[in-house]
Short mmCIF file of C-alpha atoms and ligand atoms in Angstrom, two decimals:
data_model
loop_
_atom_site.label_atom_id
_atom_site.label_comp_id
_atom_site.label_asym_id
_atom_site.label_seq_id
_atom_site.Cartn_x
_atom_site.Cartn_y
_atom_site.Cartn_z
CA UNK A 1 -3.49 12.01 -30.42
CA UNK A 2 -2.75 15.47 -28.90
CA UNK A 3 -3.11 15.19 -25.06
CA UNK A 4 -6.30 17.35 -23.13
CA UNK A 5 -4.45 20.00 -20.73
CA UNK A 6 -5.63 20.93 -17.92
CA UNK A 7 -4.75 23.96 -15.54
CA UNK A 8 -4.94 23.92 -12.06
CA UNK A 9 -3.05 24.58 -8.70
CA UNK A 10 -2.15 21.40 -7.06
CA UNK A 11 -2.62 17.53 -8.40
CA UNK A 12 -2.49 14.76 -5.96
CA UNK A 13 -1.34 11.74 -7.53
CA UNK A 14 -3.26 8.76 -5.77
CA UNK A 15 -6.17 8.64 -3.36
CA UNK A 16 -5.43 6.40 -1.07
CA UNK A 17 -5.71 8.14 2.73
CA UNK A 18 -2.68 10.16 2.18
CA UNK A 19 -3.85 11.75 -1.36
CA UNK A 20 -7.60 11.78 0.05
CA UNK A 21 -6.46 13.90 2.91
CA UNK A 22 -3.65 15.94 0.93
CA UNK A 23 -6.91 16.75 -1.47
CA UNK A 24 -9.15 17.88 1.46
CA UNK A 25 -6.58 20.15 2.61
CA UNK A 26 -5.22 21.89 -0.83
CA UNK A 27 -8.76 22.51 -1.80
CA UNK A 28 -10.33 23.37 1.68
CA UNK A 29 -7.53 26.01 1.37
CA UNK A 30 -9.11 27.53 -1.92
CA UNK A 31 -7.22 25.51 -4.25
CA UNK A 32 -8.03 24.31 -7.73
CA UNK A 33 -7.03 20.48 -6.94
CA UNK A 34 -6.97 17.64 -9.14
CA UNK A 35 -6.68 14.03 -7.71
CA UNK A 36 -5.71 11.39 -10.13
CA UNK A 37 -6.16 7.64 -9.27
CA UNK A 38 -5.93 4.84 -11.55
CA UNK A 39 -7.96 2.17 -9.34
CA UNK A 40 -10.89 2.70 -6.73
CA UNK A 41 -10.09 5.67 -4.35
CA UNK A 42 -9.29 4.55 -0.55
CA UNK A 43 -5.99 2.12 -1.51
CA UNK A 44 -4.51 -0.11 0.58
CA UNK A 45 -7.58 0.50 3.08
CA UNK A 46 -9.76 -1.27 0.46
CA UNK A 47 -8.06 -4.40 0.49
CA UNK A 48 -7.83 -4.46 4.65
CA UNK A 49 -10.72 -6.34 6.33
CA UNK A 50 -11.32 -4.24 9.91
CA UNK A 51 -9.24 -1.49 10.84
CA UNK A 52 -9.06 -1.02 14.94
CA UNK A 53 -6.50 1.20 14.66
CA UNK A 54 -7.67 4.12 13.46
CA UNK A 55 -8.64 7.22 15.72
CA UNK A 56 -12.56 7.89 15.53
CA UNK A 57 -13.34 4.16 14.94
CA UNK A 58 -12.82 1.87 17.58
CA UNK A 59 -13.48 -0.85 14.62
CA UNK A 60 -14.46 -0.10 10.82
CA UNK A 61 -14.39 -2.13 7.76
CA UNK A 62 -11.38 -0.92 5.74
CA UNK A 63 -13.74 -0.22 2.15
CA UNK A 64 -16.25 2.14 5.10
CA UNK A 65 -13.51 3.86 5.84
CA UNK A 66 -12.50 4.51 2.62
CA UNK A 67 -15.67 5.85 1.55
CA UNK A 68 -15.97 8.55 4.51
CA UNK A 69 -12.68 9.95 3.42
CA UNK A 70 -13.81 10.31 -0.32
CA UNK A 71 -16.65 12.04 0.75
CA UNK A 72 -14.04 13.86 3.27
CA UNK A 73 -12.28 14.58 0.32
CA UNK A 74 -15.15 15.93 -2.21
CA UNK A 75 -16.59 18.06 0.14
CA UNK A 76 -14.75 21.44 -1.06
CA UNK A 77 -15.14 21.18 -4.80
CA UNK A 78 -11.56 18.67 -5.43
CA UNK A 79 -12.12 16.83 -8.74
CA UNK A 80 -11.65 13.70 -8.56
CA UNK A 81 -10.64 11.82 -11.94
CA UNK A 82 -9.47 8.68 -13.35
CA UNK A 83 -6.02 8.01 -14.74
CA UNK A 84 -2.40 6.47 -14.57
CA UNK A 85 0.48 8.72 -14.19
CA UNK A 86 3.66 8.06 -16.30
CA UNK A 87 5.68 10.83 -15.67
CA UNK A 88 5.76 14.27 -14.46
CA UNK A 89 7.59 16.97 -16.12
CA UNK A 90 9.41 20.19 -14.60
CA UNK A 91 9.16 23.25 -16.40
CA UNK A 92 10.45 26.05 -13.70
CA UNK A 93 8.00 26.89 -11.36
CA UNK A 94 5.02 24.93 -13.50
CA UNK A 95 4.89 21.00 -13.19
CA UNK A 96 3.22 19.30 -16.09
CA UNK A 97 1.73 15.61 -14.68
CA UNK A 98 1.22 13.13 -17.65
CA UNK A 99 -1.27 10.38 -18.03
CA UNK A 100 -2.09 8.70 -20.96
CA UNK A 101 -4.84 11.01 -22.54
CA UNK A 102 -4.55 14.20 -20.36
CA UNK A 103 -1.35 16.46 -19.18
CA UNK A 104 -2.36 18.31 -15.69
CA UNK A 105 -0.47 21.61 -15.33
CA UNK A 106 0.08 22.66 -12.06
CA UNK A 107 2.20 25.07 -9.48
CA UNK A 108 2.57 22.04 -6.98
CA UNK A 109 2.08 18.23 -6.93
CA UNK A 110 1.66 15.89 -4.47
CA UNK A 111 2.57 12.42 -5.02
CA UNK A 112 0.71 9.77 -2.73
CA UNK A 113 0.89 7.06 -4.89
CA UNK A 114 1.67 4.41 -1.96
CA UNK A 115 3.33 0.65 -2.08
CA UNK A 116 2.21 -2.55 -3.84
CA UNK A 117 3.29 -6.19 -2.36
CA UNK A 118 6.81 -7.71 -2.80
CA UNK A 119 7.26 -11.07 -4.30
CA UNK A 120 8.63 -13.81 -3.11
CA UNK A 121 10.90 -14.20 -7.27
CA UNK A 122 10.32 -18.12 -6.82
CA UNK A 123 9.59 -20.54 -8.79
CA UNK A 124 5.94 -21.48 -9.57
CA UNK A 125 4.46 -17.79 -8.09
CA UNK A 126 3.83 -15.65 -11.02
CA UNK A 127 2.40 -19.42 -13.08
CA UNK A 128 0.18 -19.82 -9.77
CA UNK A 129 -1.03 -16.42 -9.15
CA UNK A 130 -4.52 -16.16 -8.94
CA UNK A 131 -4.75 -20.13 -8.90
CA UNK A 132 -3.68 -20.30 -5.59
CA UNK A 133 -1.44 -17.64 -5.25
CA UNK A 134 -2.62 -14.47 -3.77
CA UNK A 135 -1.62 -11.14 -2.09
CA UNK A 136 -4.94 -9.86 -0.61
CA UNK A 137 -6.52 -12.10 1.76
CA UNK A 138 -9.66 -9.63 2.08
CA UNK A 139 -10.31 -10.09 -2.01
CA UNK A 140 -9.86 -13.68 -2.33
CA UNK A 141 -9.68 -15.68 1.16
CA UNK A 142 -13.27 -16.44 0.90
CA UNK A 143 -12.31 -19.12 -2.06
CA UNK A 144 -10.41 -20.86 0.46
CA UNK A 145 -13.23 -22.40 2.44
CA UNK A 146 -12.68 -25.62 4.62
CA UNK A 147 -8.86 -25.56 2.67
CA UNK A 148 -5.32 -25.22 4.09
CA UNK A 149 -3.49 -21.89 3.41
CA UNK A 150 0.18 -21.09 3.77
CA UNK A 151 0.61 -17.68 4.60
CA UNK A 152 4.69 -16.15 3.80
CA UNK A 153 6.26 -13.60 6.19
CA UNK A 154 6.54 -12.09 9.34
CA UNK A 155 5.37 -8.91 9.51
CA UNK A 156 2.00 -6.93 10.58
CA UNK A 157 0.37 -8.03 7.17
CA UNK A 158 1.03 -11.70 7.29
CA UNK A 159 -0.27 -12.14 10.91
CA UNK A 160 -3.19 -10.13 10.80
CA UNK A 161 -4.17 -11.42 7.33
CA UNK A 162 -3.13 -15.25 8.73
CA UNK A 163 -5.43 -14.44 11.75
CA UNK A 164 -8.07 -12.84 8.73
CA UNK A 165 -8.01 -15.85 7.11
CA UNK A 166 -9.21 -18.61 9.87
CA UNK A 167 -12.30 -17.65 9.54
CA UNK A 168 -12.38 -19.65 6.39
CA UNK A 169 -9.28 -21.88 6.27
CA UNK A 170 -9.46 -25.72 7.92
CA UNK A 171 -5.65 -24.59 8.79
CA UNK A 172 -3.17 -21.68 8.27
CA UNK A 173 0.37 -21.74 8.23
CA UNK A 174 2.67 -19.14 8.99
CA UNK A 175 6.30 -19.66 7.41
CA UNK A 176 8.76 -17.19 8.71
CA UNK A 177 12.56 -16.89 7.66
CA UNK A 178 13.45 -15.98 11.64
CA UNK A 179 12.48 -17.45 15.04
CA UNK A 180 10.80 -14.06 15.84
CA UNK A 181 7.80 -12.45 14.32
CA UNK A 182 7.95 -8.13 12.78
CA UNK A 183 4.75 -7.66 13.61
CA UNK A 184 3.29 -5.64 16.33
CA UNK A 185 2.62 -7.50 19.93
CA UNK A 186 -1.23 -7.02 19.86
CA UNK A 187 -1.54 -9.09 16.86
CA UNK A 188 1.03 -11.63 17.68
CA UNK A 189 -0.34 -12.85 20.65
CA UNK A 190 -3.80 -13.10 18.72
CA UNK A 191 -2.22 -15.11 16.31
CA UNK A 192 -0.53 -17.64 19.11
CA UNK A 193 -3.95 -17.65 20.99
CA UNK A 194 -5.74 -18.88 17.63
CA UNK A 195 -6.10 -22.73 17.62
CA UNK A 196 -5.97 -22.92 13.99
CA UNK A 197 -2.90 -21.26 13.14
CA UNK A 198 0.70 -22.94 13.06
CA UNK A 199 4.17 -21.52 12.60
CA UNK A 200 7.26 -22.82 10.69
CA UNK A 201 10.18 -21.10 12.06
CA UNK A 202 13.50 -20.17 10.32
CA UNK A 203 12.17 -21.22 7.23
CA UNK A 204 11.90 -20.16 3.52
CA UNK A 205 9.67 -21.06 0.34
CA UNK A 206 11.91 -22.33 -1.88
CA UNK A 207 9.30 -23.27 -4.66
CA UNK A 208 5.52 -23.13 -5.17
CA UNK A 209 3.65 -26.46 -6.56
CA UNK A 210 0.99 -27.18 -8.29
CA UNK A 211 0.13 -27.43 -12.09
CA UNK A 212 -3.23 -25.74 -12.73
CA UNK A 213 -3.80 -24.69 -9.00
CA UNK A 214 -1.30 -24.50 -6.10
CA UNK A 215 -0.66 -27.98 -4.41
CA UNK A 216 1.82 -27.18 -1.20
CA UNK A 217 5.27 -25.08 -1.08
CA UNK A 218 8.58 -26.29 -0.63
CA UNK A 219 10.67 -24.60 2.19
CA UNK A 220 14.07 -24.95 3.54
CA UNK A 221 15.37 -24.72 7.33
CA UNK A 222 17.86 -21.85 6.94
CA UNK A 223 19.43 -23.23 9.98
CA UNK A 224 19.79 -26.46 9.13
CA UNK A 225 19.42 -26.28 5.22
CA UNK A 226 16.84 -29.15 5.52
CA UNK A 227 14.30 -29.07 2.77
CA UNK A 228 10.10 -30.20 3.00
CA UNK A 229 7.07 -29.90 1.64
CA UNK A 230 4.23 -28.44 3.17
CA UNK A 231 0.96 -29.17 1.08
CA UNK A 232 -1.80 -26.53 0.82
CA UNK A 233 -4.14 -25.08 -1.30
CA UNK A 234 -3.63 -21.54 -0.93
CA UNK A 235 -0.13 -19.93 -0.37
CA UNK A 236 -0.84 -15.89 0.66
CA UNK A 237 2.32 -13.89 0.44
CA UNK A 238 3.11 -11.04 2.55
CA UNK A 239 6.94 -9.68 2.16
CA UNK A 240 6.89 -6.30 2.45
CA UNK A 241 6.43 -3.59 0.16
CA UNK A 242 7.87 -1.99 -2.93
CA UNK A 243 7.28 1.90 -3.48
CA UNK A 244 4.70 3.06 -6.44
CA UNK A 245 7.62 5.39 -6.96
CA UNK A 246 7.89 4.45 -11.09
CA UNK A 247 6.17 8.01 -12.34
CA UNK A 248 8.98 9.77 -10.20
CA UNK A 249 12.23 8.00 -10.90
CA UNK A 250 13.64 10.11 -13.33
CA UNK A 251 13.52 13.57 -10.77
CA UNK A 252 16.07 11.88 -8.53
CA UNK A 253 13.87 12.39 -5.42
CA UNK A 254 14.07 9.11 -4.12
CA UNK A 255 16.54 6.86 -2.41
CA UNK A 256 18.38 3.59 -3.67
CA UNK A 257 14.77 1.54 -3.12
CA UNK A 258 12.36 4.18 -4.86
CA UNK A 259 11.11 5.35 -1.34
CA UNK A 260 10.79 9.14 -2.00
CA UNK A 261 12.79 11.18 0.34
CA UNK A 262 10.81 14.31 2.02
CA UNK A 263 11.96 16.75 5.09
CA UNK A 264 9.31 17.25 7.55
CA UNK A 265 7.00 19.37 5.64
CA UNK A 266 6.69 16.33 3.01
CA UNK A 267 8.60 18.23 0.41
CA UNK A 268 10.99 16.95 -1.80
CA UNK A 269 14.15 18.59 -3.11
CA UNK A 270 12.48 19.68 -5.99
CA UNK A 271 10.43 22.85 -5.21
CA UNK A 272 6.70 22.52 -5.72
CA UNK A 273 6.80 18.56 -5.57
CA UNK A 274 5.98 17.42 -2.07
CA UNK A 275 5.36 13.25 -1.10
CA UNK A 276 2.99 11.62 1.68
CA UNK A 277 2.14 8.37 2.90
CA UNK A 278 3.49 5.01 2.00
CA UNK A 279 5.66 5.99 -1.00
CA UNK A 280 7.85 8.28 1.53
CA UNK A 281 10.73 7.21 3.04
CA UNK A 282 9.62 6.86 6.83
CA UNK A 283 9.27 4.53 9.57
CA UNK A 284 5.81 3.73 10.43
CA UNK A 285 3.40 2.90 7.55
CA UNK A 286 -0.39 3.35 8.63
CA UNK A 287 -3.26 4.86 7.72
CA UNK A 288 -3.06 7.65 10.74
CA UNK A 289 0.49 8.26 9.51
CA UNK A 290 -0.42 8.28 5.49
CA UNK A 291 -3.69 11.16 6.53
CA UNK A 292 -1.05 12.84 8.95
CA UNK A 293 1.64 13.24 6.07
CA UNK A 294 -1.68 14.23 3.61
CA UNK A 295 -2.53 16.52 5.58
CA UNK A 296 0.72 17.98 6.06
CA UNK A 297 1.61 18.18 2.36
CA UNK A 298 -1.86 19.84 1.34
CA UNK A 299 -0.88 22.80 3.51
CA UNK A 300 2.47 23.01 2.49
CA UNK A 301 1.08 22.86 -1.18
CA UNK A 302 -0.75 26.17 -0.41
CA UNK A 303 2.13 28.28 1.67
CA UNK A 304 4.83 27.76 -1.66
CA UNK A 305 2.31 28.65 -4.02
CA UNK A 306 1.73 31.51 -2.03
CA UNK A 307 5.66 32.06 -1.38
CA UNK A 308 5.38 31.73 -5.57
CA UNK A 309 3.15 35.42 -5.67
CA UNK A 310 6.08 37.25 -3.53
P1 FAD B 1 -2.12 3.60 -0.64
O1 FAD B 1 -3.20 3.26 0.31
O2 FAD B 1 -1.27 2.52 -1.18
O3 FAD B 1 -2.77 4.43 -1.85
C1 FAD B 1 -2.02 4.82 -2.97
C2 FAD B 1 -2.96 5.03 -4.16
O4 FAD B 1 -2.22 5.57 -5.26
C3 FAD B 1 -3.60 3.74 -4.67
O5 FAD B 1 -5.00 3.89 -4.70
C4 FAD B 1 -3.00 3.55 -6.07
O6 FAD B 1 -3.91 2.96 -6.99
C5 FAD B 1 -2.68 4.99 -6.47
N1 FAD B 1 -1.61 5.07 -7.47
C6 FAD B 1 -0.39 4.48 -7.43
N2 FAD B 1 0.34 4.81 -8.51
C7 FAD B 1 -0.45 5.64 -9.27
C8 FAD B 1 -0.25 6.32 -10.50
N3 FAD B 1 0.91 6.22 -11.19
N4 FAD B 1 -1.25 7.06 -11.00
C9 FAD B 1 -2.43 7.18 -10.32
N5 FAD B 1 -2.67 6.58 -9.14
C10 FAD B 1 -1.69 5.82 -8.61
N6 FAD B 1 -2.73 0.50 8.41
C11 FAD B 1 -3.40 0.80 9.54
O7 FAD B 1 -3.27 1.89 10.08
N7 FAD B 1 -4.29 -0.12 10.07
C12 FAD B 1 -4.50 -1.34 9.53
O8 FAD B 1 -5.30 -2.15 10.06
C13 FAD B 1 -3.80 -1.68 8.33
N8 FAD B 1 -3.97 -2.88 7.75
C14 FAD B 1 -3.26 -3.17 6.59
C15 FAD B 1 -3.44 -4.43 6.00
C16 FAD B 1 -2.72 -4.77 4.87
C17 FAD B 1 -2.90 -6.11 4.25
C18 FAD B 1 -1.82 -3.81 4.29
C19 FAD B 1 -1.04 -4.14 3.04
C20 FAD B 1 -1.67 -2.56 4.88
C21 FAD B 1 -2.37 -2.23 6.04
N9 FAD B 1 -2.20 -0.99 6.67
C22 FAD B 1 -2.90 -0.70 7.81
C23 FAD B 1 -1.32 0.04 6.10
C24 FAD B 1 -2.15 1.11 5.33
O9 FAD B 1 -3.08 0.45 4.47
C25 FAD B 1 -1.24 2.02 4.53
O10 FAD B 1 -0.26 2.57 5.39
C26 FAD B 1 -2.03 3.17 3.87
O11 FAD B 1 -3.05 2.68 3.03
C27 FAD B 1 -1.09 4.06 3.05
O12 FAD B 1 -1.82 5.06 2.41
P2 FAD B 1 -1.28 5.79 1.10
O13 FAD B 1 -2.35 6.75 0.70
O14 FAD B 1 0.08 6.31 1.35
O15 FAD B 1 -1.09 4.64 0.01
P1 NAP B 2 7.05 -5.61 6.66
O1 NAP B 2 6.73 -4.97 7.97
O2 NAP B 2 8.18 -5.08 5.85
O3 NAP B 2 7.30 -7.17 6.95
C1 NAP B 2 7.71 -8.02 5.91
C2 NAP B 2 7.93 -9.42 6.47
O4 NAP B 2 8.29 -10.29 5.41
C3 NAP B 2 9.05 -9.46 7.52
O5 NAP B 2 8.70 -10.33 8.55
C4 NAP B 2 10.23 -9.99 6.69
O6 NAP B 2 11.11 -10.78 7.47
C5 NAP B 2 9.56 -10.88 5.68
N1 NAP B 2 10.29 -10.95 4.41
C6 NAP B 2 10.78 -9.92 3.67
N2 NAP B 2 11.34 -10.38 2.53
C7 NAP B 2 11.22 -11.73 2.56
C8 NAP B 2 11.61 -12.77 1.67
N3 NAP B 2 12.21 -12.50 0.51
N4 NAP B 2 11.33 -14.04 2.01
C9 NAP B 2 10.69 -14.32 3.18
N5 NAP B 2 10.29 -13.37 4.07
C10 NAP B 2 10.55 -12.09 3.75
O7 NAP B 2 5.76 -5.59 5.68
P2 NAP B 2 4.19 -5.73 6.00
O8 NAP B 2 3.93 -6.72 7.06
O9 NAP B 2 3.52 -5.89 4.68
O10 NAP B 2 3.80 -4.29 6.58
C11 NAP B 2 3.98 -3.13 5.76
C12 NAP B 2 3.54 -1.87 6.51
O11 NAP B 2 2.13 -1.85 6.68
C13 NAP B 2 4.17 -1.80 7.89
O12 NAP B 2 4.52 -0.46 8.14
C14 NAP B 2 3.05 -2.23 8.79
O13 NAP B 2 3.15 -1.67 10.09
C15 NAP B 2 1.81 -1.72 8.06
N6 NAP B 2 0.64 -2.56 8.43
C16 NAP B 2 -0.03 -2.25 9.57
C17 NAP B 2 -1.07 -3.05 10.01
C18 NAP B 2 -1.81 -2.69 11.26
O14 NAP B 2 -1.52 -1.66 11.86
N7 NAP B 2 -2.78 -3.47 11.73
C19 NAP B 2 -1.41 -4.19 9.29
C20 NAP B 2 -0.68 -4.51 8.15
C21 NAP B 2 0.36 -3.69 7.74
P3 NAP B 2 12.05 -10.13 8.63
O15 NAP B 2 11.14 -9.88 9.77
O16 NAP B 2 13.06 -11.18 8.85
O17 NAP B 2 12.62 -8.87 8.03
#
C-alpha cells in the first residue's frame, strides 16, 4: 500500500506538554504544523493524579491540564493527527517523518516523544503485569481498595504515587535499594508524615509472586544479603525512565542511553531536527521544563526555516 504524503513546515512528534507547546509556537508563528501522537494528547500529565507544581495552577488534575494545553495548542490552525512514528528520513534540507499509513514531509521536525517506565527485568513482572503489577498508580490504584501495595523505588514518582495510593491501600510499602530517598524534600516529608506508609531500606525485589495475581515480592538486604518476603497484593514499580528515542536511533543524535542530545536552542546536530522535553538529555524532567524546551524548539523551528529562504 503506497503511503499518503503530506507537505508541511514543521511536524512535532508527540503531544505531550513539550510537543503541545512546540505546536502552539511553530504554528502561532504562521507555520503549517503537523503533530503526530499515537495515544491521547497530554502524556505523562494524563497518567499524574494532581499537579501542584505547575505555574498558573496552584493545584490541577493532571488529565485538566492536559486538556487546556490541547486547546492551547489548536488554537492557531495546528493539525492534530493520529499515528506512530517509525522512522524519520533525511533528504537534504527536507525531512520525510514515517508512520505506518502516511509519510509527513517537512523543512523541520520536532521530536517530543518523551520517556516510558523502566522495569525492574525480574522474575514474575512481565507474567504479573496487569494482575498485580502496575506502572501508573492514577490508572489502576483504585483496584487496590482496602489491599496492601508495594511500591519499588526511590525517586519523585514512587513517593508521590506511594503517597497517591493511601487513599485506597490498607498499607503501602516503599522498598528502596539505598538508605536515602531521590525524591524531592516536599514530598518526602509527606510521605514520612503519612501513617500508612512504611519503608524497607537498602533493599531490592528480587522476584515477584503470585500465580494468577501478585501474592508479595521477595527482596534482599543489599547490605546484609539477607533475603524475605513481603506479601502484598499490588507491587507498583517506579525505576526511572527509558527515552521514547526508538524512531530516532538510526540519525546518531542521541547518547549511549537514547536520551537525545540538543544545545540550548533544542537542536540537534542534524540541521532542521530539534528535541524537547523528556526524551532530551537534561537534568530536570517536569512539565514546566518539557513546555519551556516546547516552546523553545517551536521558535527555533521557524528562525532555520527562515535561515533556509537566505
Ligand atoms: P510525555 O509527557 O512523555 O509525552 C510524550 C508523548 O509522545 C506521549 O503522548 C507519547 O504517546 C508520544 N509518543 C512517543 N513516541 C511516539 C511516536 N513514535 N509517535 C507518536 N507519538 C509518540 N512533572 C511535574 O512537573 N509535576 C508533576 O506533578 C509530575 N508528576 C509526575 C508523575 C509521574 C508518575 C510521572 C511519571 C511524571 C511526572 N512528572 C511531573 C513529569 C512530567 O509528567 C514529564 O516531565 C512531562 O510529561 C514530559 O513531557 P513530554 O512532552 O516531554 O513527554
Ligand atoms: P528517577 O528520579 O530516575 O528515580 C528512580 C528511582 O528508582 C531512584 O530512586 C533509583 O534509585 C531507583 N532505581 C533505579 N533503578 C532501579 C532498579 N533497577 N532497582 C531498584 N531501584 C531502582 O525516576 P522517577 O522518580 O520516575 O522520576 C522521573 C522524572 O520525573 C524526574 O525528573 C522527576 O523529577 C520527574 N517527576 C516529578 C514529579 C513532581 O515534580 N511532583 C513527580 C514524579 C516525577 P537511586 O536513588 O538509588 O538511584
Amino acid at each position: 500500500m503506497e503511503k499518503e504524503l503530506i507537505v508541511t513546515d514543521v511536524v512535532v512528534i508527540g503531544a505531550g506538554p513539550a510537543g503541545m507547546t512546540a505546536a502552539l509556537y511553530a504554528s502561532r508563528a504562521n507555520l503549517k504544523t503537523h503533530m503526530i501522537e499515537k495515544g491521547v494528547p497530554g502524556g505523562e500529565v494524563n497518567n499524574t493524579a494532581d499537579v501542584e507544581n505547575y505555574p498558573g495552577f496552584s493545584l490541577v488534575s493532571g488529565p485538566e491540564l492536559a486538556q487546556h494545553m490541547y486547546q492551547g495548542a489548536m488554537r492557531f490552525d495546528a493539525v492534530h493527527d493520529y499515528g506512530d512514528v517509525s522512522h524519520i528520513e533525511v533528504a537534504g534540507d527536507l525531512k520525510r517523518v514515517h508512520t505506518s499509513s502516511k509519510v509527513y514531509e517537512a523543512k523541520a521536525v520536532i521530536v517530543a516523544t518523551g520517556s516510558f517506565h523502566r522495569h525492574l527485568g525480574v522474575p514474575g513482572e512481565e507474567e504479573l503485569a496487569g494482575r498485580g503489577v502496575s506502572y501508573c498508580a492514577v490508572c489502576d490504584g483504585f483496584f487496590f481498595r482496602d489491599k496492601e501495595i508495594i511500591v519499588v523505588g526511590g525517586g519523585d514518582s514512587a513517593v508521590e504515587e506511594a503517597h497517591y495510593l493511601t487513599q485506597f491501600a490498607s498499607k503501602v510499602t516503599v522498598i528502596h535499594r539505598r538508605d536515602e530517598l531521590r525524591a524531592q524534600k516536599v514530598l518526602q516529608d509527606r510521605a514520612f508524615a503519612n501513617p500508612k506508609i512504611e519503608f524497607i531500606w537498602d533493599s531490592v525485589v528480587e522476584e515477584i509472586l503470585g500465580t494468577d495475581a501478585v501474592e508479595g515480592v521477595q527482596i534482599k538486604n543489599v547490605k546484609t544479603g539477607q533475603t524475605s518476603r513481603v506479601d502484598a497484593q499490588g507491587v507498583f514499580i517506579y525505576v526511572g525512565l527509558v527515552p521514547n528515542s526508538e524512531a530516532v536511533k538510526d540519525l546518531g543524535i542521541t547518547d549511549a542511553e537514547g536520551w537525545i542530545i540538543t544545545d540550548d536552542h533544542m537542536a540537534t546536530s542534524l540541521p532542521g531536527v530539534f528535541a524537547a522535553g523528556d526524551v532530551r538529555q537534561k537534568h530536570l524532567r517536569q512539565i514546566v521544563t518539557a513546555t519551556g524546551d516546547g516552546g523553545t524548539a517551536g521558535f527555533q523551528a521557524y528562525q532555520y526555516i527562515e535561515s533556509l529562504k537566505d
